Amino acid sequence: MHDFIKEAARVVPSGRQLRWFDLDSYAFIHFGMNTFTNREWGTGDEKEEIFCPTDLDCDQWVKVIRDAGMKGMVLVAKHHDGFCLWDTKYTEHNVMNSPLKRDVVREAADACRRGGIRFGFYLSPWDRNSSLYGTDAYNDYFCSQLTELLTEYEDIFYVWFDNACGEGPNGKKQKYDFPRYIDLIRKYQPQAVIFNDFGPDVRWCGNEAGSARASEWAVVPQEMCRYADVQTSSGPLAEEGSLSYLYNTNANIGALSQILYSKGLAFVPSEINTSIRRGWFWHEAEEPKSVEELFRIYLASVGGNACLNLNLPPDTRGQIDARDEKRLQEFRAFLDEQFKEPLASGVTKVDGGYPTQPAYRIHLKEPGKAVRYVVLEENLSCGQRVESFQIEAASEGGNSYPFYQGTTIGHRKICVLSDPFAGQNPLTRTIDWSDVGELIVRVSAARDEVHMKNIRIY
Ligand code: FUL
């Protein structure tokens, strides 16, 4: 059991996963037939004439994304309706046969390169247009399309698959050959991370609302991640059929109580994907989320050991709606204000203690000034280790008392001490800052020696 916990602490990310984590946030772009039919899911029999953006401008997308502080774009190259936004050889149902007659994937990828952000794509396995769907030939068709996208648009940082599997035009369902799709991506774009509900590199957080688990672990049971590299042998309590009850929407999937029953562990972090509006595609009547909602989503993802994939749907012109652009500017200004200059940063260990229960001291340069956030980061290249911690306020007189309890840290945990919308966090004790000279971050439990990368306070 003890050895198993140490092994769990040593399950580490790949280089591509670490680079992905450092992006923090990037934008999903849902743009296609549904933009023009005002739907979320097309039927697959839409005529190509329907797709007619009046003023397509992918540089505008990139500008909005960059100004919002996001570092990449994930373009929906083909949604469930089967219409392809690029110049594909494998179906006539593509953008070159629409009134636009321009390769949108090419323009988006080029705009990303010009604007200095990363480019990736979403390719829906479910295809309601292809007559091959539901047969083995469909997997060949899908792989041909995937190969085009992987080889003709240069550097791809992300390939995003969803698991939706409905009926095709002939009423049949398809058996997706994910191992084959994954092999192709590894062959042509070995640096790209792959998203699917169950990994291999990044997994779904379990909802589309932008909310997170209270404790998000990147080290999860292999039962959660069918195609990931399993790095440990089975847990002490593993048995045949164990964890068959565990699903990716469960509230708790990485805690010791869960992994003890696993047959092996893999490093597969979570992505929070959600839309700035209600729908994934643009609908005139929908409004963007408020700054407060966006901030909650940001805390849940960038501040909760995950990345944020925030959908920004272009409108029928082919540009991001001015309302969304304005909201993102407001949100960026809000974040800049909240996280301006850290009041202090660095990692200073308090002497003594155990390697698995270290404490860190943060000297307040301006005693008396209220601290609003404590931002903690573990060095994930050694594995995710912290199980729980607390933050204590220490007075000049030497008294110290805990006022914030936390669980996982991982890539980054943003602890909110004073909520800008609700005032004092009800879960923290009220602090009289006039007396506080130091904060102590004390780890109360970890799976092995803790490697804290950074601590910042704002
Ligand atoms: C889901 C799809 O069904 C939605 O339309 C959307 O593309 C979302 C990101 O993934 O599986």
Tab-separated table of C-alpha atoms and ligand atoms in Angstrom, residues 28 30 40-41 79-80 122 160 162 164 208 280, ligand 1:
chain	number	residue	atom	x	y	z
A	28	PHE	CA	-12.725	26.756	-29.426
A	30	HIS	CA	-17.519	26.409	-33.725
A	40	GLU	CA	-26.600	23.139	-32.728
A	41	TRP	CA	-26.605	19.824	-34.593
A	79	HIS	CA	-18.961	18.930	-37.082
A	80	HIS	CA	-21.530	16.115	-36.910
A	122	TYR	CA	-11.694	19.324	-33.883
A	160	TRP	CA	-9.867	17.247	-30.334
A	162	ASP	CA	-15.642	13.949	-29.102
A	164	ALA	CA	-20.723	11.479	-29.890
A	208	GLU	CA	-19.921	21.563	-20.470
A	280	TRP	CA	-21.576	26.133	-29.238
B	1	FUL	C1	-20.051	17.713	-28.322
B	1	FUL	C2	-20.831	18.051	-29.586
B	1	FUL	O1	-21.965	17.228	-29.700
B	1	FUL	C3	-21.204	19.513	-29.478
B	1	FUL	O2	-21.979	19.934	-30.590
B	1	FUL	C4	-19.945	20.339	-29.373
B	1	FUL	O3	-19.195	20.233	-30.575
B	1	FUL	C5	-19.103	19.852	-28.185
B	1	FUL	C6	-17.806	20.575	-28.031
B	1	FUL	O4	-18.844	18.469	-28.279
B	1	FUL	O5	-19.777	16.377	-28.234
